[in-house]
PDB file of C-alpha atoms and ligand atoms in Angstrom:
ATOM      1  CA  MET O   2     -52.129 101.138   6.808  1.00 47.00           C
ATOM      2  CA  VAL O   3     -49.737 104.097   7.026  1.00 47.00           C
ATOM      3  CA  THR O   4     -50.955 106.763   9.456  1.00 62.00           C
ATOM      4  CA  ARG O   5     -48.103 109.288   9.146  1.00 75.00           C
ATOM      5  CA  ALA O   6     -45.716 110.125   6.348  1.00 87.00           C
ATOM      6  CA  LEU O   7     -43.408 107.252   5.536  1.00 93.00           C
ATOM      7  CA  ASP O   8     -40.209 107.861   3.604  1.00 95.00           C
ATOM      8  CA  VAL O   9     -38.309 104.885   2.266  1.00 97.00           C
ATOM      9  CA  VAL O  10     -34.919 104.920   0.524  1.00 98.00           C
ATOM     10  CA  LEU O  11     -34.105 101.967  -1.750  1.00 98.00           C
ATOM     11  CA  LEU O  12     -30.390 101.293  -2.068  1.00 98.00           C
ATOM     12  CA  GLY O  13     -28.598  98.720  -4.173  1.00 97.00           C
ATOM     13  CA  PRO O  14     -26.319  98.333  -7.167  1.00 97.00           C
ATOM     14  CA  PRO O  15     -27.499  99.078 -10.704  1.00 96.00           C
ATOM     15  CA  GLY O  16     -29.926  96.363 -11.764  1.00 94.00           C
ATOM     16  CA  ALA O  17     -30.672  95.231  -8.213  1.00 96.00           C
ATOM     17  CA  GLY O  18     -34.385  95.601  -8.979  1.00 96.00           C
ATOM     18  CA  LYS O  19     -34.884  98.949  -7.237  1.00 97.00           C
ATOM     19  CA  GLY O  20     -37.234 100.265  -9.924  1.00 96.00           C
ATOM     20  CA  THR O  21     -39.183  97.006 -10.165  1.00 95.00           C
ATOM     21  CA  GLN O  22     -39.710  96.858  -6.401  1.00 97.00           C
ATOM     22  CA  ALA O  23     -40.100 100.619  -5.795  1.00 97.00           C
ATOM     23  CA  LYS O  24     -43.114 100.834  -8.129  1.00 95.00           C
ATOM     24  CA  ARG O  25     -44.817  97.959  -6.313  1.00 96.00           C
ATOM     25  CA  LEU O  26     -44.013  99.276  -2.855  1.00 96.00           C
ATOM     26  CA  ALA O  27     -45.260 102.756  -3.700  1.00 94.00           C
ATOM     27  CA  ALA O  28     -48.506 101.342  -5.105  1.00 94.00           C
ATOM     28  CA  ALA O  29     -49.035  99.025  -2.121  1.00 94.00           C
ATOM     29  CA  LEU O  30     -48.479 101.777   0.490  1.00 92.00           C
ATOM     30  CA  SER O  31     -49.889 104.714  -1.525  1.00 90.00           C
ATOM     31  CA  LEU O  32     -46.520 106.471  -1.554  1.00 92.00           C
ATOM     32  CA  LEU O  33     -45.015 108.623  -4.292  1.00 92.00           C
ATOM     33  CA  HIS O  34     -42.320 106.830  -6.302  1.00 93.00           C
ATOM     34  CA  ILE O  35     -39.423 109.180  -7.046  1.00 94.00           C
ATOM     35  CA  SER O  36     -36.823 107.687  -9.366  1.00 95.00           C
ATOM     36  CA  THR O  37     -34.107 110.197 -10.202  1.00 96.00           C
ATOM     37  CA  GLY O  38     -32.998 107.944 -13.087  1.00 95.00           C
ATOM     38  CA  ASP O  39     -36.515 108.084 -14.614  1.00 93.00           C
ATOM     39  CA  LEU O  40     -36.738 111.846 -14.035  1.00 94.00           C
ATOM     40  CA  LEU O  41     -33.366 112.358 -15.725  1.00 95.00           C
ATOM     41  CA  ARG O  42     -34.338 110.160 -18.686  1.00 93.00           C
ATOM     42  CA  GLU O  43     -37.529 112.237 -19.086  1.00 92.00           C
ATOM     43  CA  GLU O  44     -35.410 115.401 -19.221  1.00 93.00           C
ATOM     44  CA  VAL O  45     -33.069 113.813 -21.776  1.00 94.00           C
ATOM     45  CA  ALA O  46     -36.039 112.707 -23.920  1.00 92.00           C
ATOM     46  CA  LYS O  47     -37.447 116.266 -23.794  1.00 94.00           C
ATOM     47  CA  ASN O  48     -33.992 117.598 -24.719  1.00 96.00           C
ATOM     48  CA  SER O  49     -34.399 120.204 -21.964  1.00 95.00           C
ATOM     49  CA  PRO O  50     -31.317 122.197 -20.846  1.00 94.00           C
ATOM     50  CA  LEU O  51     -31.060 119.942 -17.794  1.00 94.00           C
ATOM     51  CA  GLY O  52     -31.393 116.850 -19.971  1.00 95.00           C
ATOM     52  CA  GLN O  53     -28.689 118.106 -22.321  1.00 96.00           C
ATOM     53  CA  GLU O  54     -26.311 118.592 -19.417  1.00 96.00           C
ATOM     54  CA  ALA O  55     -27.143 115.239 -17.838  1.00 96.00           C
ATOM     55  CA  ALA O  56     -27.004 113.060 -20.982  1.00 96.00           C
ATOM     56  CA  SER O  57     -23.244 112.684 -21.352  1.00 95.00           C
ATOM     57  CA  PHE O  58     -22.772 111.742 -17.676  1.00 97.00           C
ATOM     58  CA  MET O  59     -25.483 109.090 -17.980  1.00 97.00           C
ATOM     59  CA  GLN O  60     -24.094 107.636 -21.217  1.00 95.00           C
ATOM     60  CA  ARG O  61     -20.702 107.188 -19.538  1.00 95.00           C
ATOM     61  CA  GLY O  62     -22.184 105.641 -16.399  1.00 96.00           C
ATOM     62  CA  GLU O  63     -21.056 108.589 -14.269  1.00 97.00           C
ATOM     63  CA  LEU O  64     -23.133 110.394 -11.668  1.00 98.00           C
ATOM     64  CA  VAL O  65     -24.945 113.509 -12.813  1.00 97.00           C
ATOM     65  CA  PRO O  66     -23.707 116.487 -10.706  1.00 96.00           C
ATOM     66  CA  ASP O  67     -25.539 116.841  -7.381  1.00 95.00           C
ATOM     67  CA  ASP O  68     -26.896 120.333  -8.088  1.00 94.00           C
ATOM     68  CA  LEU O  69     -28.665 119.243 -11.292  1.00 94.00           C
ATOM     69  CA  VAL O  70     -30.282 116.259  -9.602  1.00 96.00           C
ATOM     70  CA  ALA O  71     -31.252 118.413  -6.615  1.00 94.00           C
ATOM     71  CA  LYS O  72     -33.215 120.836  -8.830  1.00 89.00           C
ATOM     72  CA  MET O  73     -35.281 117.995 -10.209  1.00 90.00           C
ATOM     73  CA  LEU O  74     -35.825 116.400  -6.825  1.00 90.00           C
ATOM     74  CA  LEU O  75     -36.932 119.669  -5.279  1.00 88.00           C
ATOM     75  CA  ALA O  76     -39.457 120.294  -8.038  1.00 85.00           C
ATOM     76  CA  ARG O  77     -40.939 116.846  -7.563  1.00 86.00           C
ATOM     77  CA  LEU O  78     -40.990 116.887  -3.736  1.00 83.00           C
ATOM     78  CA  TYR O  79     -42.532 120.317  -3.357  1.00 78.00           C
ATOM     79  CA  THR O  80     -45.226 119.862  -5.985  1.00 75.00           C
ATOM     80  CA  GLN O  81     -46.271 116.630  -4.296  1.00 67.00           C
ATOM     81  CA  GLN O  82     -46.496 117.775  -0.680  1.00 62.00           C
ATOM     82  CA  GLY O  83     -49.239 116.365   1.481  1.00 59.00           C
ATOM     83  CA  LEU O  84     -48.722 112.849   0.202  1.00 68.00           C
ATOM     84  CA  ALA O  85     -48.264 109.960   2.571  1.00 84.00           C
ATOM     85  CA  GLY O  86     -44.542 109.896   1.814  1.00 92.00           C
ATOM     86  CA  CYS O  87     -42.115 108.699  -0.842  1.00 94.00           C
ATOM     87  CA  VAL O  88     -40.136 105.741  -2.058  1.00 95.00           C
ATOM     88  CA  PHE O  89     -36.800 107.193  -3.182  1.00 97.00           C
ATOM     89  CA  ASP O  90     -35.294 105.016  -5.930  1.00 97.00           C
ATOM     90  CA  GLY O  91     -31.764 105.953  -6.986  1.00 95.00           C
ATOM     91  CA  TYR O  92     -31.526 108.854  -4.539  1.00 97.00           C
ATOM     92  CA  PRO O  93     -29.428 109.535  -2.534  1.00 98.00           C
ATOM     93  CA  ARG O  94     -26.300 108.331  -4.295  1.00 97.00           C
ATOM     94  CA  THR O  95     -23.654 110.467  -2.531  1.00 97.00           C
ATOM     95  CA  GLN O  96     -23.032 111.760   0.982  1.00 96.00           C
ATOM     96  CA  ALA O  97     -24.021 115.276  -0.155  1.00 97.00           C
ATOM     97  CA  GLN O  98     -27.303 113.958  -1.587  1.00 97.00           C
ATOM     98  CA  ALA O  99     -28.046 112.124   1.663  1.00 98.00           C
ATOM     99  CA  GLU O 100     -27.511 115.358   3.602  1.00 97.00           C
ATOM    100  CA  LEU O 101     -29.755 117.299   1.216  1.00 95.00           C
ATOM    101  CA  LEU O 102     -32.490 114.681   1.486  1.00 96.00           C
ATOM    102  CA  ASP O 103     -32.373 114.886   5.299  1.00 96.00           C
ATOM    103  CA  GLN O 104     -32.655 118.665   5.096  1.00 95.00           C
ATOM    104  CA  LEU O 105     -35.550 118.647   2.618  1.00 92.00           C
ATOM    105  CA  LEU O 106     -37.492 116.050   4.564  1.00 92.00           C
ATOM    106  CA  ALA O 107     -36.849 117.904   7.847  1.00 93.00           C
ATOM    107  CA  GLU O 108     -38.378 121.030   6.310  1.00 89.00           C
ATOM    108  CA  LEU O 109     -41.500 118.953   5.685  1.00 87.00           C
ATOM    109  CA  GLY O 110     -41.408 117.514   9.223  1.00 89.00           C
ATOM    110  CA  ARG O 111     -40.303 114.133   7.885  1.00 91.00           C
ATOM    111  CA  ARG O 112     -37.209 111.915   7.862  1.00 95.00           C
ATOM    112  CA  VAL O 113     -35.810 108.794   6.207  1.00 97.00           C
ATOM    113  CA  ASP O 114     -37.754 106.169   8.145  1.00 96.00           C
ATOM    114  CA  VAL O 115     -36.164 103.147   6.557  1.00 97.00           C
ATOM    115  CA  ALA O 116     -33.362 102.540   4.049  1.00 98.00           C
ATOM    116  CA  VAL O 117     -33.573  99.147   2.377  1.00 98.00           C
ATOM    117  CA  TYR O 118     -30.505  97.621   0.793  1.00 98.00           C
ATOM    118  CA  LEU O 119     -31.396  95.168  -1.983  1.00 98.00           C
ATOM    119  CA  GLU O 120     -28.456  92.760  -1.988  1.00 97.00           C
ATOM    120  CA  VAL O 121     -27.583  91.315  -5.420  1.00 96.00           C
ATOM    121  CA  PRO O 122     -24.147  90.011  -6.552  1.00 94.00           C
ATOM    122  CA  ASP O 123     -22.349  91.566  -9.543  1.00 90.00           C
ATOM    123  CA  GLY O 124     -22.819  88.538 -11.863  1.00 90.00           C
ATOM    124  CA  GLU O 125     -26.598  88.752 -11.471  1.00 93.00           C
ATOM    125  CA  VAL O 126     -26.503  92.522 -12.089  1.00 93.00           C
ATOM    126  CA  VAL O 127     -24.775  92.025 -15.445  1.00 90.00           C
ATOM    127  CA  ALA O 128     -27.283  89.300 -16.456  1.00 91.00           C
ATOM    128  CA  ARG O 129     -30.257  91.433 -15.449  1.00 94.00           C
ATOM    129  CA  LEU O 130     -29.108  94.611 -17.157  1.00 94.00           C
ATOM    130  CA  GLY O 131     -27.882  92.769 -20.254  1.00 92.00           C
ATOM    131  CA  GLY O 132     -31.424  91.464 -20.828  1.00 94.00           C
ATOM    132  CA  ARG O 133     -33.370  94.547 -19.809  1.00 95.00           C
ATOM    133  CA  ARG O 134     -35.715  96.154 -22.318  1.00 96.00           C
ATOM    134  CA  SER O 135     -37.407  99.453 -21.456  1.00 94.00           C
ATOM    135  CA  CYS O 136     -40.368 101.307 -22.865  1.00 95.00           C
ATOM    136  CA  PRO O 137     -39.277 104.844 -23.807  1.00 91.00           C
ATOM    137  CA  ASN O 138     -42.909 105.975 -23.746  1.00 91.00           C
ATOM    138  CA  CYS O 139     -44.396 104.753 -20.440  1.00 91.00           C
ATOM    139  CA  GLY O 140     -41.292 103.550 -18.571  1.00 90.00           C
ATOM    140  CA  ALA O 141     -42.392  99.907 -18.216  1.00 94.00           C
ATOM    141  CA  VAL O 142     -39.440  97.553 -17.734  1.00 95.00           C
ATOM    142  CA  TYR O 143     -39.025  94.009 -19.120  1.00 96.00           C
ATOM    143  CA  HIS O 144     -36.366  91.328 -19.289  1.00 95.00           C
ATOM    144  CA  VAL O 145     -35.871  89.090 -22.320  1.00 95.00           C
ATOM    145  CA  GLN O 146     -35.719  85.971 -20.145  1.00 94.00           C
ATOM    146  CA  THR O 147     -37.358  86.656 -16.806  1.00 93.00           C
ATOM    147  CA  LYS O 148     -40.091  89.090 -17.864  1.00 94.00           C
ATOM    148  CA  PRO O 149     -40.606  89.056 -21.622  1.00 96.00           C
ATOM    149  CA  PRO O 150     -43.384  91.186 -23.128  1.00 97.00           C
ATOM    150  CA  ALA O 151     -46.374  89.312 -24.630  1.00 97.00           C
ATOM    151  CA  ARG O 152     -45.409  90.480 -28.156  1.00 97.00           C
ATOM    152  CA  GLU O 153     -41.660  90.491 -28.785  1.00 95.00           C
ATOM    153  CA  GLY O 154     -40.159  93.988 -28.734  1.00 96.00           C
ATOM    154  CA  LEU O 155     -43.437  95.752 -27.884  1.00 97.00           C
ATOM    155  CA  CYS O 156     -44.617  97.205 -24.598  1.00 98.00           C
ATOM    156  CA  ASP O 157     -47.583  95.362 -23.014  1.00 98.00           C
ATOM    157  CA  VAL O 158     -48.875  98.607 -21.507  1.00 97.00           C
ATOM    158  CA  CYS O 159     -48.766 101.078 -24.428  1.00 97.00           C
ATOM    159  CA  GLY O 160     -47.626  99.089 -27.483  1.00 97.00           C
ATOM    160  CA  SER O 161     -44.482 101.224 -28.087  1.00 97.00           C
ATOM    161  CA  GLY O 162     -41.273  99.639 -29.362  1.00 97.00           C
ATOM    162  CA  LEU O 163     -38.949  98.558 -26.530  1.00 97.00           C
ATOM    163  CA  VAL O 164     -35.352  99.779 -26.387  1.00 96.00           C
ATOM    164  CA  VAL O 165     -32.065  98.816 -24.746  1.00 95.00           C
ATOM    165  CA  ARG O 166     -30.979 101.642 -22.456  1.00 93.00           C
ATOM    166  CA  GLU O 167     -27.776 103.282 -23.681  1.00 90.00           C
ATOM    167  CA  ASP O 168     -26.131 102.687 -20.318  1.00 93.00           C
ATOM    168  CA  ASP O 169     -26.942  98.951 -20.374  1.00 93.00           C
ATOM    169  CA  ARG O 170     -23.893  98.112 -22.511  1.00 90.00           C
ATOM    170  CA  GLU O 171     -21.474  95.883 -20.627  1.00 88.00           C
ATOM    171  CA  GLU O 172     -18.605  98.403 -20.361  1.00 90.00           C
ATOM    172  CA  VAL O 173     -20.988 101.080 -19.039  1.00 94.00           C
ATOM    173  CA  ILE O 174     -22.541  98.597 -16.581  1.00 93.00           C
ATOM    174  CA  ARG O 175     -19.020  97.943 -15.197  1.00 92.00           C
ATOM    175  CA  GLN O 176     -18.467 101.680 -14.816  1.00 95.00           C
ATOM    176  CA  ARG O 177     -21.840 102.153 -13.076  1.00 95.00           C
ATOM    177  CA  LEU O 178     -20.945  99.347 -10.680  1.00 95.00           C
ATOM    178  CA  SER O 179     -17.613 100.963  -9.912  1.00 95.00           C
ATOM    179  CA  VAL O 180     -19.271 104.370  -9.315  1.00 97.00           C
ATOM    180  CA  TYR O 181     -21.815 102.645  -7.087  1.00 97.00           C
ATOM    181  CA  ARG O 182     -19.046 101.039  -4.976  1.00 96.00           C
ATOM    182  CA  SER O 183     -17.106 104.260  -4.501  1.00 97.00           C
ATOM    183  CA  HIS O 184     -19.913 106.818  -4.029  1.00 97.00           C
ATOM    184  CA  THR O 185     -23.124 105.091  -2.989  1.00 97.00           C
ATOM    185  CA  GLU O 186     -22.143 101.991  -1.031  1.00 97.00           C
ATOM    186  CA  PRO O 187     -20.674 104.107   1.816  1.00 97.00           C
ATOM    187  CA  LEU O 188     -24.241 105.322   2.505  1.00 98.00           C
ATOM    188  CA  LEU O 189     -25.042 101.863   3.888  1.00 98.00           C
ATOM    189  CA  GLU O 190     -22.864 102.663   6.900  1.00 98.00           C
ATOM    190  CA  LEU O 191     -24.540 106.026   7.370  1.00 97.00           C
ATOM    191  CA  TYR O 192     -28.030 104.509   7.549  1.00 98.00           C
ATOM    192  CA  GLU O 193     -26.766 101.529   9.564  1.00 97.00           C
ATOM    193  CA  LYS O 194     -25.371 103.875  12.241  1.00 97.00           C
ATOM    194  CA  ARG O 195     -28.718 105.601  12.334  1.00 96.00           C
ATOM    195  CA  GLY O 196     -30.433 102.264  12.914  1.00 96.00           C
ATOM    196  CA  VAL O 197     -32.702 102.529   9.869  1.00 97.00           C
ATOM    197  CA  LEU O 198     -30.909 100.166   7.458  1.00 97.00           C
ATOM    198  CA  ARG O 199     -32.608  96.881   6.497  1.00 97.00           C
ATOM    199  CA  ARG O 200     -30.910  94.308   4.265  1.00 97.00           C
ATOM    200  CA  VAL O 201     -33.136  92.374   1.889  1.00 98.00           C
ATOM    201  CA  ASP O 202     -31.993  89.466  -0.262  1.00 98.00           C
ATOM    202  CA  GLY O 203     -32.558  90.694  -3.838  1.00 97.00           C
ATOM    203  CA  LEU O 204     -32.224  87.246  -5.434  1.00 97.00           C
ATOM    204  CA  GLY O 205     -35.195  85.100  -6.413  1.00 96.00           C
ATOM    205  CA  ALA O 206     -38.649  85.750  -7.831  1.00 95.00           C
ATOM    206  CA  VAL O 207     -39.911  89.339  -7.947  1.00 95.00           C
ATOM    207  CA  ASP O 208     -42.945  88.396  -5.779  1.00 97.00           C
ATOM    208  CA  ALA O 209     -40.794  86.722  -3.127  1.00 98.00           C
ATOM    209  CA  ILE O 210     -38.452  89.729  -2.945  1.00 98.00           C
ATOM    210  CA  PHE O 211     -41.424  92.064  -2.690  1.00 98.00           C
ATOM    211  CA  ALA O 212     -42.810  90.064   0.242  1.00 98.00           C
ATOM    212  CA  ARG O 213     -39.430  90.374   2.028  1.00 97.00           C
ATOM    213  CA  LEU O 214     -39.243  94.085   1.231  1.00 98.00           C
ATOM    214  CA  LYS O 215     -42.728  94.807   2.571  1.00 96.00           C
ATOM    215  CA  GLU O 216     -41.938  92.840   5.710  1.00 95.00           C
ATOM    216  CA  ALA O 217     -38.731  94.853   6.251  1.00 96.00           C
ATOM    217  CA  VAL O 218     -40.514  98.182   5.785  1.00 95.00           C
ATOM    218  CA  LYS O 219     -43.522  97.341   7.928  1.00 88.00           C
ATOM    219  CA  GLY O 220     -41.275  95.835  10.622  1.00 80.00           C
ATOM    220  CA  SER O 221     -39.263  99.051  10.869  1.00 79.00           C
ATOM    221  CA  VAL O 222     -42.305 101.288  11.035  1.00 75.00           C
ATOM    222  CA  ALA O 223     -43.887  99.208  13.773  1.00 66.00           C
ATOM    223  CA  ARG O 224     -40.810  99.562  16.017  1.00 55.00           C
TER     224      ARG O 224
HETATM  225  P1  AP5 K  15     -30.905 104.709 -12.606  1.00 97.31           P
HETATM  226  O1  AP5 K  15     -31.941 104.643 -13.625  1.00 97.31           O
HETATM  227  O2  AP5 K  15     -31.270 105.019 -11.202  1.00 97.31           O
HETATM  228  O3  AP5 K  15     -30.049 103.378 -12.704  1.00 97.31           O
HETATM  229  P2  AP5 K  15     -29.487 102.359 -11.608  1.00 97.31           P
HETATM  230  O4  AP5 K  15     -29.445 102.786 -10.198  1.00 97.31           O
HETATM  231  O5  AP5 K  15     -28.193 101.956 -12.201  1.00 97.31           O
HETATM  232  O6  AP5 K  15     -30.547 101.295 -11.551  1.00 97.31           O
HETATM  233  P3  AP5 K  15     -31.262 100.617 -12.734  1.00 97.31           P
HETATM  234  O7  AP5 K  15     -32.398 101.435 -13.219  1.00 97.31           O
HETATM  235  O8  AP5 K  15     -30.244 100.214 -13.795  1.00 97.31           O
HETATM  236  O9  AP5 K  15     -31.708  99.252 -12.095  1.00 97.31           O
HETATM  237  P4  AP5 K  15     -32.789  98.922 -10.980  1.00 97.31           P
HETATM  238  O10 AP5 K  15     -32.106  98.595  -9.702  1.00 97.31           O
HETATM  239  O11 AP5 K  15     -33.874  99.939 -10.953  1.00 97.31           O
HETATM  240  O12 AP5 K  15     -33.330  97.568 -11.586  1.00 97.31           O
HETATM  241  P5  AP5 K  15     -34.657  97.232 -12.436  1.00 97.31           P
HETATM  242  O13 AP5 K  15     -35.809  97.128 -11.522  1.00 97.31           O
HETATM  243  O14 AP5 K  15     -34.773  98.088 -13.657  1.00 97.31           O
HETATM  244  O15 AP5 K  15     -29.783 105.799 -13.014  1.00 97.31           O
HETATM  245  C1  AP5 K  15     -29.270 105.847 -14.341  1.00 97.31           C
HETATM  246  C2  AP5 K  15     -28.228 106.947 -14.423  1.00 97.31           C
HETATM  247  O16 AP5 K  15     -28.838 108.231 -14.113  1.00 97.31           O
HETATM  248  C3  AP5 K  15     -27.055 106.844 -13.443  1.00 97.31           C
HETATM  249  O17 AP5 K  15     -26.017 106.027 -13.939  1.00 97.31           O
HETATM  250  C4  AP5 K  15     -26.633 108.315 -13.327  1.00 97.31           C
HETATM  251  O18 AP5 K  15     -25.901 108.719 -14.452  1.00 97.31           O
HETATM  252  C5  AP5 K  15     -27.951 109.054 -13.335  1.00 97.31           C
HETATM  253  N1  AP5 K  15     -28.538 109.241 -11.993  1.00 97.31           N
HETATM  254  C6  AP5 K  15     -29.711 108.715 -11.507  1.00 97.31           C
HETATM  255  N2  AP5 K  15     -29.925 109.122 -10.237  1.00 97.31           N
HETATM  256  C7  AP5 K  15     -28.876 109.929  -9.912  1.00 97.31           C
HETATM  257  C8  AP5 K  15     -28.512 110.619  -8.726  1.00 97.31           C
HETATM  258  N3  AP5 K  15     -29.266 110.549  -7.618  1.00 97.31           N
HETATM  259  N4  AP5 K  15     -27.369 111.332  -8.735  1.00 97.31           N
HETATM  260  C9  AP5 K  15     -26.592 111.402  -9.842  1.00 97.31           C
HETATM  261  N5  AP5 K  15     -26.862 110.757 -10.990  1.00 97.31           N
HETATM  262  C10 AP5 K  15     -27.996 110.021 -11.029  1.00 97.31           C
HETATM  263  O19 AP5 K  15     -34.282  95.739 -12.901  1.00 97.31           O
HETATM  264  C11 AP5 K  15     -33.219  95.499 -13.816  1.00 97.31           C
HETATM  265  C12 AP5 K  15     -33.608  94.323 -14.766  1.00 97.31           C
HETATM  266  O20 AP5 K  15     -33.698  93.131 -13.985  1.00 97.31           O
HETATM  267  C13 AP5 K  15     -34.982  94.498 -15.447  1.00 97.31           C
HETATM  268  O21 AP5 K  15     -34.896  93.942 -16.737  1.00 97.31           O
HETATM  269  C14 AP5 K  15     -35.938  93.681 -14.571  1.00 97.31           C
HETATM  270  O22 AP5 K  15     -37.046  93.158 -15.297  1.00 97.31           O
HETATM  271  C15 AP5 K  15     -35.006  92.554 -14.088  1.00 97.31           C
HETATM  272  N6  AP5 K  15     -35.348  92.075 -12.744  1.00 97.31           N
HETATM  273  C16 AP5 K  15     -35.794  92.811 -11.681  1.00 97.31           C
HETATM  274  N7  AP5 K  15     -35.991  92.021 -10.603  1.00 97.31           N
HETATM  275  C17 AP5 K  15     -35.640  90.753 -11.010  1.00 97.31           C
HETATM  276  C18 AP5 K  15     -35.617  89.493 -10.354  1.00 97.31           C
HETATM  277  N8  AP5 K  15     -35.980  89.369  -9.071  1.00 97.31           N
HETATM  278  N9  AP5 K  15     -35.187  88.421 -11.044  1.00 97.31           N
HETATM  279  C19 AP5 K  15     -34.801  88.534 -12.356  1.00 97.31           C
HETATM  280  N10 AP5 K  15     -34.825  89.688 -13.043  1.00 97.31           N
HETATM  281  C20 AP5 K  15     -35.226  90.792 -12.370  1.00 97.31           C
END
C-alpha cells in the first residue's frame, strides 16, 4: 500500500520490456503510467503539429527533441495531479530530460524515488522487437512467439488489426540501440550516485520479471 506519492523511472534498452512491465506496475500500485513513446505515437496518429514534427525522428530511431517531448510530458503531469505518483516509461532519455523531470516533480513536492534498470542483452532485444506486434487502436502489445494473440493478426482487447511498428525494422532497431547507449545509458550512473538505482534481470517469463520488479520497488520505498 503506497501512502505517499511514489515516482518510478523505468530504464532499459529498446525492447527491454519497459512498456509490458510499466503497465502492470502502474496497475498494481495505482500509479499513472506515462509512456512518452505511446504519447508520441498518439500525436503521430492524430497528425497533430507535434506529431508531424516528431514522426521523422521516430522513423529514423532518433530521439525527438527535448522541448517537444517536454510539452507533452507537462500536459500529462499537470492534468493528472493528485495521483499517487507515476511510472515513467521511456522518460527521461537524456541528461536534460532527467533535470527537467527532477524540476517538475520538485514543483509537485515529489522526486524520483526509484529508477529501475531492466537488464536485457542486445540479441534478446532484436528477437523481441523483431516479433512485436502492436495494436494501433488500444496500444496492446503482442509477440508472435512469446505472446501471440488468440486470433492471428487481431488484437485480443479490441479486435483491431495488429501492425509492426515502423521503428521495429532491424536497421532502425540498431540505431535505437546506439542512441540508447550514447544518450540514455549514462543516466544509470546519475541515479546510481543518488542511491536510487535498482538493477532487475529482464530475462525470463514476464511474471517472474514482474515479481522481481515489484520486489525492487517495494524494497526501495521501505528503506
Ligand atoms: P518507445 O516507444 O519508448 O520505445 P523504446 O524505449 O525503444 O521501447 P520499446 O517500446 O521499443 O520497448 P519496451 O522496452 O517498452 O518493450 P515492450 O514491453 O514493448 O520510443 C519510441 C521512439 O519515440 C523513440 O525511438 C524516440 O524516437 C521517441 N521517444 C520516446 N520517448 C522519448 C523521449 N523521452 N525523448 C525523445 N524521444 C522519445 O516489449 C517488446 C517486445 O518484447 C513485445 O513484443 C513484448 O511482448 C515482448 N516481451 C516483453 N517482455 C518479454 C519477456 N519477458 N520475454 C519475451 N518477450 C517479452
